[in-house]
Amino acid sequence: MLAALPAAERAALVDPRFVGHVHALRLGLTDPRFPAAAIPGAATALPEARPALLAALRQAAAGPRPADEQPLARSSQGSASSGGPAMDTRPARADVLPDLVAAALADGGADPHRPELGPLVATVPGDPQARNEARQALAAVDDEDVRLRSAVKARDGFFTTFCISPYSRYLARWCARRGLTPNQVTTASLVTALIAAAAAATGTRGGFVAAGVLLILSFVLDCTDGQLARYSLRYSTLGAWLDATFDRAKEYAYYAGLALGAARGGDDVWALALGAMVLQTCRHVVDFSFNEANHDATGNTSPTAALSDRLDSVGWTVWVRRMIVLPIGERWAMIAVLTAVTTPRIVFVALLIGCAFAAAYTTAGRVLRSLTRTALRTGRAARALGDLADSGPLAEGFAAGLRGVARRLPALAPLAIALAGAAALALTAALTPYGSPWTAVAALGYALTSGLAVARPLKGALDWLVPPVFRAAEYGTILILAARADVNGALPAAFGLVAAVAYHHYDTVYRIRGGTGAPPPWLVRAVGGHEGRTLAVALAAALLGAPQFTIALTVLAVAVALVVVAESVRFWVSSGAPAVHDEGEPA
């Protein structure tokens, strides 16, 4: 029967004596993220794991093994009313075929995912007494309540946990019962945020109040889409990308709306808006780089991490530490309230101060962890950091010629070299007159130092800081030169360019995170790499007058956006990557 099923369909085996909650079966048999999965009494496989399932079934049908050779069930739920993920080490029962098949799958290297069921019941009773006990345990637990609670992320910010999730989970259920998909809710959140940005752009007090309310509503929908995905187990690669990308698009579009609204009132805050976007993006790159550097690190020990774990065991410190990093819930709530009652300038000043403190706090902690740990980073981590560096043809050429020099440098050399090049560029752009050729010379030197910084694999203790330094150098140079141009339109054009480049960098992150690898090399070369774009902007400032510089920034922004967005949309729509659901970064 299994072999006769169409190859493109999911197959599932369920023991007819199974006793359990419907949501236990839902967790075990319908999650699209795992090729194979099992709970006590049930096993399933997606098309890519169907051959392994069929082979396991044949092995199980060949007859039970001797007792001393029976495979272990390895279930996360050993009893009918298990309250946690305790491992069941009892041998699979010879009369429960799905359990034997799951054990055979594990033996064959296709270890099935075993979801944590918590209080949910999933068992195959062996006798009438056990069946009666299982039914009593079944009646004692409301699986819909468990399903609603598990729709909410286990780890979230204070504002989201206590001010949004208590009711957004019910909105998620309402959406599920009406057939709405997480992607549709994600899109609704984006549209709501764009309307909020348009309201802020009016520059009126009524528009600012409406913008604040709509921004909170957009965040409610933003929470709802993930909860809907978890509630209905409708995960997808495209959905994870949309959720992550739209979050950034919403926030940065809102910044632009506030800047436009302030301009209507005679206050030019474009530099503050661009500074907020640069700071927030660099914060995210620090998060991404640190996580990728330590994704599969081995031998990981750190007194700082141990202290952090101890603090997490004290209830009130958990919430304080989550709030002071200004995660998205707290950040959007602050922006919404300040928009409604103050001015755009105050919003951006408060945002810059809060994000700067949060960035200093989180980065300092991660630096201490890195310096006090004895982890061995893998080649995968080095490749990920190399991809996040976004090196173009210039940096790659310099790196190829300087590998011999790089191998002889000390461990912290990549970060020191990257910092030196970035600092020299920023100081030159800020201290020399606008249009000075020295900025272009500094940009060429930055390309040289960038190549030297990545000339050897980024496996050092602090090498994860190299990509954030590159982001700060590129974005900061664009901001400084646009501000120094001192002409209408330069800063908005710079805002558009940084937004387009940041999209490319976020897209790189989520490709790596989704297990699909970095963007193709031709795309990185086509948009110049971070050092190529920086040099192009510096040359434009040196060779063109301020009005023409604004036009050059606009043309570059449009060109980068067209190339990276077109390739990104093509990739994610047609991606064959396994289904994922990104839980999102706290920041």
Coordinates of N, CA and C in Angstrom, one line a residue, residues 49-246:
A49 N 11.8 11.5 2.0 CA 12.1 10.5 2.9 C 11.3 9.2 2.7
R50 N 10.5 9.2 1.7 CA 9.6 8.0 1.4 C 10.4 6.8 1.2
P51 N 11.5 6.8 0.4 CA 12.3 5.6 0.2 C 12.8 5.0 1.5
A52 N 13.3 5.9 2.4 CA 13.8 5.5 3.7 C 12.7 4.9 4.5
L53 N 11.5 5.5 4.5 CA 10.3 4.9 5.2 C 9.9 3.5 4.7
L54 N 10.0 3.4 3.3 CA 9.6 2.1 2.7 C 10.6 1.0 3.1
A55 N 11.9 1.4 3.2 CA 13.0 0.4 3.6 C 12.8 0.1 5.0
A56 N 12.5 1.1 5.9 CA 12.2 0.8 7.3 C 11.0 -0.1 7.5
L57 N 10.0 0.1 6.7 CA 8.8 -0.8 6.8 C 9.1 -2.2 6.4
R58 N 9.9 -2.4 5.4 CA 10.3 -3.7 5.0 C 11.1 -4.4 6.1
Q59 N 12.0 -3.6 6.7 CA 12.9 -4.1 7.8 C 12.0 -4.5 9.0
A60 N 11.0 -3.7 9.3 CA 10.1 -4.0 10.4 C 9.3 -5.2 10.1
A61 N 8.8 -5.3 8.9 CA 8.0 -6.4 8.5 C 8.7 -7.8 8.4
A62 N 10.1 -7.7 8.4 CA 10.8 -8.9 8.3 C 10.8 -9.7 9.6
G63 N 10.3 -9.1 10.6 CA 10.1 -9.8 11.9 C 10.9 -9.1 13.0
P64 N 10.4 -9.3 14.2 CA 11.1 -8.6 15.4 C 12.5 -9.2 15.6
R65 N 13.3 -8.3 16.1 CA 14.7 -8.7 16.5 C 14.6 -9.4 17.8
P66 N 15.7 -10.1 18.2 CA 15.8 -10.7 19.5 C 15.8 -9.5 20.5
A67 N 15.4 -9.8 21.7 CA 15.2 -8.8 22.7 C 16.4 -8.0 23.0
D68 N 17.6 -8.6 22.9 CA 18.8 -7.9 23.2 C 19.3 -7.1 22.0
E69 N 18.6 -7.2 20.9 CA 19.0 -6.5 19.7 C 18.0 -5.5 19.3
Q70 N 16.9 -5.4 20.1 CA 15.8 -4.5 19.7 C 16.3 -3.0 19.7
P71 N 15.9 -2.2 18.7 CA 16.3 -0.8 18.7 C 15.5 -0.1 19.8
L72 N 16.1 1.0 20.2 CA 15.5 1.8 21.2 C 14.5 2.7 20.5
A73 N 13.3 3.0 21.1 CA 12.3 3.8 20.5 C 12.8 5.3 20.4
R74 N 13.6 5.7 21.4 CA 14.1 7.1 21.4 C 13.0 8.1 21.3
S75 N 11.9 7.9 21.9 CA 10.8 8.9 21.8 C 10.9 9.9 22.9
S76 N 10.5 11.1 22.5 CA 10.5 12.2 23.5 C 9.4 12.1 24.5
Q77 N 8.4 11.3 24.2 CA 7.2 11.1 25.0 C 7.1 9.6 25.3
G78 N 7.5 9.2 26.5 CA 7.5 7.8 26.8 C 6.2 7.3 27.3
S79 N 5.4 8.1 27.9 CA 4.1 7.7 28.6 C 3.0 8.5 28.0
A80 N 1.8 8.0 28.4 CA 0.6 8.7 28.0 C 0.4 10.1 28.4
S81 N 1.0 10.4 29.5 CA 0.8 11.8 30.1 C 2.2 12.4 30.4
S82 N 3.1 12.2 29.6 CA 4.4 12.8 29.9 C 4.4 14.3 30.0
G83 N 5.1 14.9 30.9 CA 5.0 16.3 31.1 C 6.2 17.0 30.6
G84 N 7.1 16.4 29.9 CA 8.3 17.0 29.4 C 9.0 16.2 28.4
P85 N 10.2 16.6 27.9 CA 10.9 15.9 26.9 C 11.8 14.8 27.3
A86 N 11.4 14.1 28.4 CA 12.3 13.0 28.9 C 12.4 11.9 27.9
M87 N 13.6 11.4 27.7 CA 13.8 10.4 26.7 C 13.3 9.0 27.1
D88 N 12.6 8.3 26.2 CA 12.1 7.0 26.5 C 13.1 6.0 25.9
T89 N 13.7 5.3 26.8 CA 14.8 4.4 26.3 C 14.3 2.9 26.3
R90 N 13.0 2.7 26.4 CA 12.5 1.3 26.3 C 12.5 0.8 24.9
P91 N 12.8 -0.4 24.7 CA 12.7 -1.0 23.3 C 11.4 -0.8 22.7
A92 N 11.4 -0.6 21.3 CA 10.1 -0.5 20.6 C 9.3 -1.8 20.8
R93 N 8.0 -1.6 21.0 CA 7.2 -2.8 21.1 C 7.1 -3.5 19.8
A94 N 7.2 -4.8 19.8 CA 7.2 -5.6 18.6 C 5.8 -5.6 17.9
D95 N 4.7 -5.2 18.6 CA 3.4 -5.2 18.0 C 3.0 -3.8 17.6
V96 N 3.8 -2.8 17.7 CA 3.5 -1.4 17.3 C 4.4 -1.1 16.1
L97 N 3.8 -1.3 14.9 CA 4.5 -1.2 13.7 C 5.1 0.2 13.5
P98 N 4.4 1.3 13.7 CA 5.0 2.7 13.5 C 6.2 2.9 14.3
D99 N 6.2 2.4 15.6 CA 7.3 2.6 16.4 C 8.6 1.8 15.9
L100 N 8.3 0.6 15.4 CA 9.4 -0.2 14.8 C 10.0 0.5 13.6
V101 N 9.1 1.0 12.8 CA 9.5 1.7 11.6 C 10.3 3.0 11.9
A102 N 9.9 3.7 13.0 CA 10.6 4.9 13.4 C 12.0 4.5 13.9
A103 N 12.1 3.4 14.6 CA 13.4 3.0 15.1 C 14.3 2.5 14.0
A104 N 13.7 1.9 13.0 CA 14.4 1.4 11.8 C 14.9 2.7 11.0
L105 N 14.1 3.7 10.9 CA 14.5 4.9 10.2 C 15.8 5.5 10.9
A106 N 15.7 5.5 12.3 CA 16.9 6.0 13.0 C 18.1 5.2 12.8
D107 N 17.9 3.9 12.8 CA 19.1 3.0 12.5 C 19.6 3.2 11.1
G108 N 18.8 3.6 10.2 CA 19.2 3.8 8.8 C 19.8 5.2 8.5
G109 N 19.9 6.0 9.5 CA 20.5 7.3 9.4 C 19.5 8.4 9.1
A110 N 18.2 8.1 9.0 CA 17.1 9.1 8.7 C 16.3 9.3 10.0
D111 N 17.0 9.6 11.0 CA 16.4 9.8 12.4 C 15.2 10.7 12.3
P112 N 14.0 10.2 12.6 CA 12.8 11.1 12.5 C 12.8 12.2 13.6
H113 N 12.2 13.3 13.2 CA 12.0 14.4 14.2 C 10.9 13.9 15.2
R114 N 11.2 14.1 16.5 CA 10.2 13.7 17.5 C 9.8 14.9 18.3
P115 N 8.7 15.5 18.0 CA 8.3 16.8 18.6 C 8.0 16.6 20.1
E116 N 8.3 17.6 20.9 CA 8.0 17.6 22.3 C 6.5 17.8 22.5
L117 N 5.8 16.8 23.1 CA 4.3 16.9 23.2 C 3.9 17.5 24.5
G118 N 4.8 17.7 25.4 CA 4.4 18.3 26.7 C 3.3 17.4 27.4
P119 N 2.2 18.0 27.7 CA 1.1 17.3 28.4 C 0.2 16.5 27.5
L120 N 0.4 16.6 26.2 CA -0.5 16.0 25.2 C -0.3 14.4 25.3
V121 N -1.3 13.7 25.1 CA -1.3 12.3 25.1 C -1.0 11.7 23.8
A122 N -0.1 10.7 23.7 CA 0.2 9.9 22.5 C 0.7 8.6 22.9
T123 N -0.1 7.5 22.7 CA 0.3 6.2 23.2 C -0.5 5.1 22.5
V124 N 0.1 3.9 22.6 CA -0.6 2.7 22.1 C -0.8 1.8 23.3
P125 N -1.9 1.8 23.9 CA -2.1 1.0 25.1 C -1.9 -0.5 24.9
G126 N -1.3 -1.2 25.8 CA -1.0 -2.6 25.6 C -2.1 -3.5 26.2
D127 N -3.0 -3.0 27.0 CA -4.0 -3.8 27.6 C -5.2 -2.8 28.0
P128 N -6.4 -3.4 28.4 CA -7.5 -2.6 28.7 C -7.3 -1.6 29.8
Q129 N -6.6 -2.0 30.8 CA -6.3 -1.0 31.9 C -5.5 0.2 31.4
A130 N -4.5 -0.1 30.6 CA -3.7 1.0 30.0 C -4.5 1.9 29.1
R131 N -5.4 1.3 28.4 CA -6.3 2.1 27.5 C -7.2 3.0 28.3
N132 N -7.7 2.5 29.4 CA -8.6 3.3 30.3 C -7.8 4.4 30.9
E133 N -6.6 4.2 31.3 CA -5.7 5.2 31.9 C -5.4 6.3 30.9
A134 N -5.1 5.9 29.6 CA -4.8 6.8 28.6 C -6.0 7.7 28.3
R135 N -7.2 7.1 28.2 CA -8.4 7.9 28.0 C -8.7 8.9 29.1
Q136 N -8.4 8.5 30.3 CA -8.5 9.5 31.4 C -7.5 10.6 31.3
A137 N -6.3 10.3 30.9 CA -5.3 11.4 30.7 C -5.7 12.2 29.5
L138 N -6.3 11.6 28.5 CA -6.7 12.4 27.3 C -7.8 13.4 27.7
A139 N -8.7 13.0 28.5 CA -9.8 13.9 28.9 C -9.4 15.0 29.9
A140 N -8.2 14.7 30.6 CA -7.8 15.7 31.6 C -7.0 16.9 30.9
V141 N -6.7 16.8 29.7 CA -5.9 17.9 29.0 C -6.7 18.4 27.8
D142 N -6.8 19.7 27.8 CA -7.5 20.4 26.7 C -6.4 20.7 25.6
D143 N -6.5 19.9 24.5 CA -5.4 20.1 23.5 C -5.5 21.4 22.8
E144 N -6.7 22.0 22.7 CA -6.8 23.3 22.0 C -6.1 24.4 22.9
D145 N -6.2 24.3 24.2 CA -5.5 25.2 25.0 C -4.0 25.1 24.9
V146 N -3.5 23.8 24.8 CA -2.1 23.6 24.6 C -1.7 24.1 23.2
R147 N -2.5 23.9 22.2 CA -2.2 24.4 20.9 C -2.1 25.9 20.9
L148 N -3.0 26.6 21.5 CA -3.0 28.1 21.6 C -1.7 28.6 22.3
R149 N -1.4 27.9 23.4 CA -0.2 28.4 24.2 C 1.1 28.1 23.4
S150 N 1.1 27.0 22.7 CA 2.3 26.7 22.0 C 2.5 27.5 20.7
A151 N 1.4 28.2 20.3 CA 1.5 29.1 19.2 C 2.4 30.3 19.5
V152 N 2.6 30.6 20.7 CA 3.3 31.8 21.2 C 4.8 31.4 21.3
K153 N 5.7 32.2 20.9 CA 7.1 31.9 21.0 C 7.5 31.7 22.5
A154 N 8.3 30.7 22.7 CA 8.8 30.4 24.1 C 9.6 31.6 24.7
R155 N 10.4 32.2 23.8 CA 11.2 33.3 24.2 C 10.9 34.6 23.5
D156 N 10.4 35.6 24.1 CA 10.1 36.8 23.5 C 10.3 38.0 24.4
G157 N 10.1 39.2 23.9 CA 10.3 40.4 24.7 C 9.1 40.6 25.7
F158 N 9.4 41.5 26.7 CA 8.4 41.8 27.7 C 7.1 42.4 27.1
F159 N 7.2 43.4 26.2 CA 6.0 44.0 25.6 C 5.2 43.0 24.8
T160 N 5.9 42.2 24.0 CA 5.2 41.2 23.1 C 4.6 40.2 24.0
T161 N 5.3 39.7 25.0 CA 4.7 38.6 25.9 C 3.5 39.0 26.7
F162 N 3.5 40.2 27.2 CA 2.5 40.6 28.1 C 1.4 41.6 27.5
C163 N 1.8 42.3 26.4 CA 0.9 43.2 25.8 C 0.3 42.8 24.5
I164 N 0.9 41.9 23.8 CA 0.4 41.5 22.5 C -0.1 40.0 22.4
S165 N 0.8 39.1 22.9 CA 0.5 37.7 22.7 C -0.8 37.2 23.5
P166 N -1.2 37.8 24.6 CA -2.4 37.3 25.3 C -3.6 37.4 24.4
Y167 N -3.7 38.3 23.4 CA -4.8 38.3 22.5 C -4.5 38.0 21.1
S168 N -3.3 38.2 20.6 CA -2.9 37.9 19.2 C -3.0 36.4 18.9
R169 N -2.8 35.6 19.9 CA -3.0 34.1 19.7 C -4.4 33.8 19.3
Y170 N -5.4 34.5 19.8 CA -6.8 34.3 19.5 C -7.1 34.8 18.1
L171 N -6.4 35.9 17.7 CA -6.5 36.4 16.4 C -5.9 35.4 15.4
A172 N -4.8 34.7 15.8 CA -4.2 33.7 14.9 C -5.2 32.6 14.7
R173 N -5.9 32.1 15.8 CA -6.9 31.1 15.6 C -8.0 31.5 14.7
W174 N -8.4 32.7 14.9 CA -9.5 33.3 14.0 C -9.1 33.2 12.6
C175 N -7.9 33.6 12.3 CA -7.4 33.5 10.9 C -7.3 32.1 10.4
A176 N -6.8 31.2 11.3 CA -6.7 29.8 10.8 C -8.1 29.2 10.5
R177 N -9.1 29.5 11.3 CA -10.4 29.0 11.0 C -11.1 29.6 9.8
R178 N -10.6 30.7 9.3 CA -11.1 31.3 8.1 C -10.2 31.0 6.9
G179 N -9.2 30.1 7.0 CA -8.4 29.7 5.9 C -7.3 30.7 5.5
L180 N -7.1 31.7 6.3 CA -6.0 32.7 6.0 C -4.6 32.0 6.2
T181 N -3.7 32.4 5.4 CA -2.3 31.8 5.5 C -1.4 32.8 6.3
P182 N -0.3 32.3 6.8 CA 0.6 33.2 7.5 C 1.2 34.3 6.5
N183 N 1.4 33.9 5.3 CA 1.9 34.9 4.3 C 0.9 36.0 4.0
Q184 N -0.4 35.7 4.1 CA -1.4 36.8 3.9 C -1.4 37.7 5.1
V185 N -1.2 37.2 6.3 CA -1.2 38.1 7.4 C 0.1 38.9 7.4
T186 N 1.2 38.3 7.0 CA 2.5 39.0 6.9 C 2.3 40.2 5.9
T187 N 1.7 40.0 4.8 CA 1.4 41.0 3.8 C 0.5 42.1 4.4
A188 N -0.5 41.7 5.1 CA -1.4 42.7 5.8 C -0.6 43.5 6.8
S189 N 0.3 42.9 7.5 CA 1.1 43.7 8.4 C 2.0 44.7 7.7
L190 N 2.6 44.3 6.5 CA 3.3 45.3 5.7 C 2.5 46.4 5.2
V191 N 1.3 46.1 4.7 CA 0.4 47.2 4.1 C 0.0 48.1 5.2
T192 N -0.3 47.6 6.4 CA -0.6 48.5 7.6 C 0.5 49.4 7.9
A193 N 1.7 48.9 7.9 CA 2.9 49.7 8.3 C 3.2 50.8 7.2
L194 N 2.9 50.4 6.0 CA 3.1 51.4 4.9 C 2.1 52.5 5.0
I195 N 0.9 52.2 5.4 CA -0.2 53.2 5.6 C 0.2 54.1 6.8
A196 N 0.8 53.4 7.8 CA 1.3 54.2 9.0 C 2.4 55.2 8.6
A197 N 3.3 54.7 7.7 CA 4.4 55.6 7.2 C 3.8 56.8 6.4
A198 N 2.7 56.5 5.6 CA 2.1 57.5 4.8 C 1.4 58.5 5.7
A199 N 0.8 58.1 6.8 CA 0.1 59.0 7.8 C 1.2 59.8 8.5
A200 N 2.3 59.3 8.8 CA 3.4 60.1 9.4 C 3.9 61.1 8.4
A201 N 3.9 60.8 7.2 CA 4.5 61.7 6.1 C 3.6 62.9 6.0
T202 N 2.3 62.9 6.5 CA 1.5 64.1 6.4 C 2.0 65.3 7.2
G203 N 2.8 65.0 8.3 CA 3.3 66.0 9.1 C 2.4 66.7 10.0
T204 N 1.1 66.2 10.1 CA 0.1 66.8 11.0 C 0.1 66.0 12.3
R205 N -0.5 66.6 13.4 CA -0.6 65.9 14.6 C -1.5 64.7 14.5
G206 N -2.6 64.9 13.8 CA -3.6 63.8 13.6 C -2.9 62.7 12.8
G207 N -2.1 63.0 11.8 CA -1.4 62.0 11.1 C -0.4 61.2 11.9
F208 N 0.3 61.9 12.8 CA 1.3 61.3 13.7 C 0.5 60.3 14.7
V209 N -0.6 60.7 15.2 CA -1.4 59.9 16.1 C -1.8 58.6 15.4
A210 N -2.4 58.8 14.2 CA -2.8 57.7 13.4 C -1.7 56.8 13.1
A211 N -0.5 57.4 12.8 CA 0.7 56.5 12.4 C 1.1 55.7 13.6
G212 N 1.1 56.2 14.8 CA 1.4 55.5 16.0 C 0.5 54.3 16.2
V213 N -0.8 54.5 16.1 CA -1.8 53.5 16.3 C -1.6 52.4 15.2
L214 N -1.5 52.8 14.0 CA -1.3 51.8 12.9 C 0.0 51.0 13.0
L215 N 1.0 51.7 13.5 CA 2.3 50.9 13.7 C 2.1 49.8 14.8
I216 N 1.4 50.1 15.8 CA 1.1 49.0 16.8 C 0.2 47.9 16.2
L217 N -0.8 48.3 15.4 CA -1.6 47.3 14.8 C -0.8 46.5 13.8
S218 N 0.2 47.1 13.1 CA 1.1 46.3 12.2 C 1.9 45.3 13.0
F219 N 2.3 45.7 14.2 CA 3.1 44.8 15.1 C 2.2 43.7 15.6
V220 N 1.0 43.9 15.9 CA 0.1 42.9 16.3 C 0.0 41.8 15.2
L221 N -0.2 42.3 14.0 CA -0.3 41.4 12.8 C 1.0 40.7 12.6
D222 N 2.1 41.4 12.9 CA 3.4 40.7 12.7 C 3.6 39.6 13.7
C223 N 3.1 39.7 14.9 CA 3.1 38.6 15.9 C 2.2 37.5 15.5
T224 N 1.0 37.9 14.9 CA 0.0 37.0 14.6 C 0.4 36.0 13.5
D225 N 1.2 36.5 12.5 CA 1.6 35.6 11.4 C 2.4 34.4 11.9
G226 N 3.4 34.7 12.8 CA 4.2 33.6 13.3 C 3.4 32.7 14.2
Q227 N 2.4 33.2 15.0 CA 1.6 32.4 15.8 C 0.6 31.6 14.9
L228 N 0.2 32.1 13.8 CA -0.7 31.4 12.9 C 0.1 30.2 12.3
A229 N 1.4 30.5 12.0 CA 2.2 29.4 11.4 C 2.4 28.3 12.4
R230 N 2.7 28.6 13.7 CA 2.8 27.6 14.7 C 1.5 26.9 15.0
Y231 N 0.4 27.7 15.0 CA -0.9 27.1 15.4 C -1.3 26.1 14.3
S232 N -1.1 26.5 13.1 CA -1.6 25.6 12.0 C -0.5 24.8 11.3
L233 N 0.7 24.9 11.9 CA 1.9 24.2 11.3 C 2.0 24.4 9.8
R234 N 1.9 25.7 9.4 CA 2.1 26.0 8.0 C 3.4 26.8 7.9
Y235 N 4.5 26.1 7.8 CA 5.8 26.8 7.7 C 6.2 26.7 6.3
S236 N 7.0 27.7 5.8 CA 7.5 27.7 4.5 C 8.8 28.5 4.4
T237 N 9.7 28.2 3.5 CA 10.9 29.0 3.3 C 10.5 30.4 2.9
L238 N 9.5 30.5 1.9 CA 9.1 31.8 1.5 C 8.5 32.6 2.6
G239 N 7.7 32.0 3.5 CA 7.1 32.7 4.6 C 8.2 33.2 5.6
A240 N 9.2 32.4 5.8 CA 10.2 32.9 6.8 C 11.0 34.1 6.2
W241 N 11.2 34.1 4.8 CA 11.9 35.2 4.2 C 11.0 36.4 4.2
L242 N 9.7 36.2 3.9 CA 8.8 37.4 3.9 C 8.7 38.0 5.2
D243 N 8.6 37.2 6.3 CA 8.5 37.7 7.6 C 9.7 38.5 8.0
A244 N 10.9 38.0 7.7 CA 12.1 38.7 8.1 C 12.3 40.0 7.3
T245 N 12.1 39.9 6.0 CA 12.3 41.0 5.1 C 11.3 42.1 5.3
F246 N 10.1 41.7 5.5 CA 9.0 42.8 5.7 C 9.2 43.5 7.0

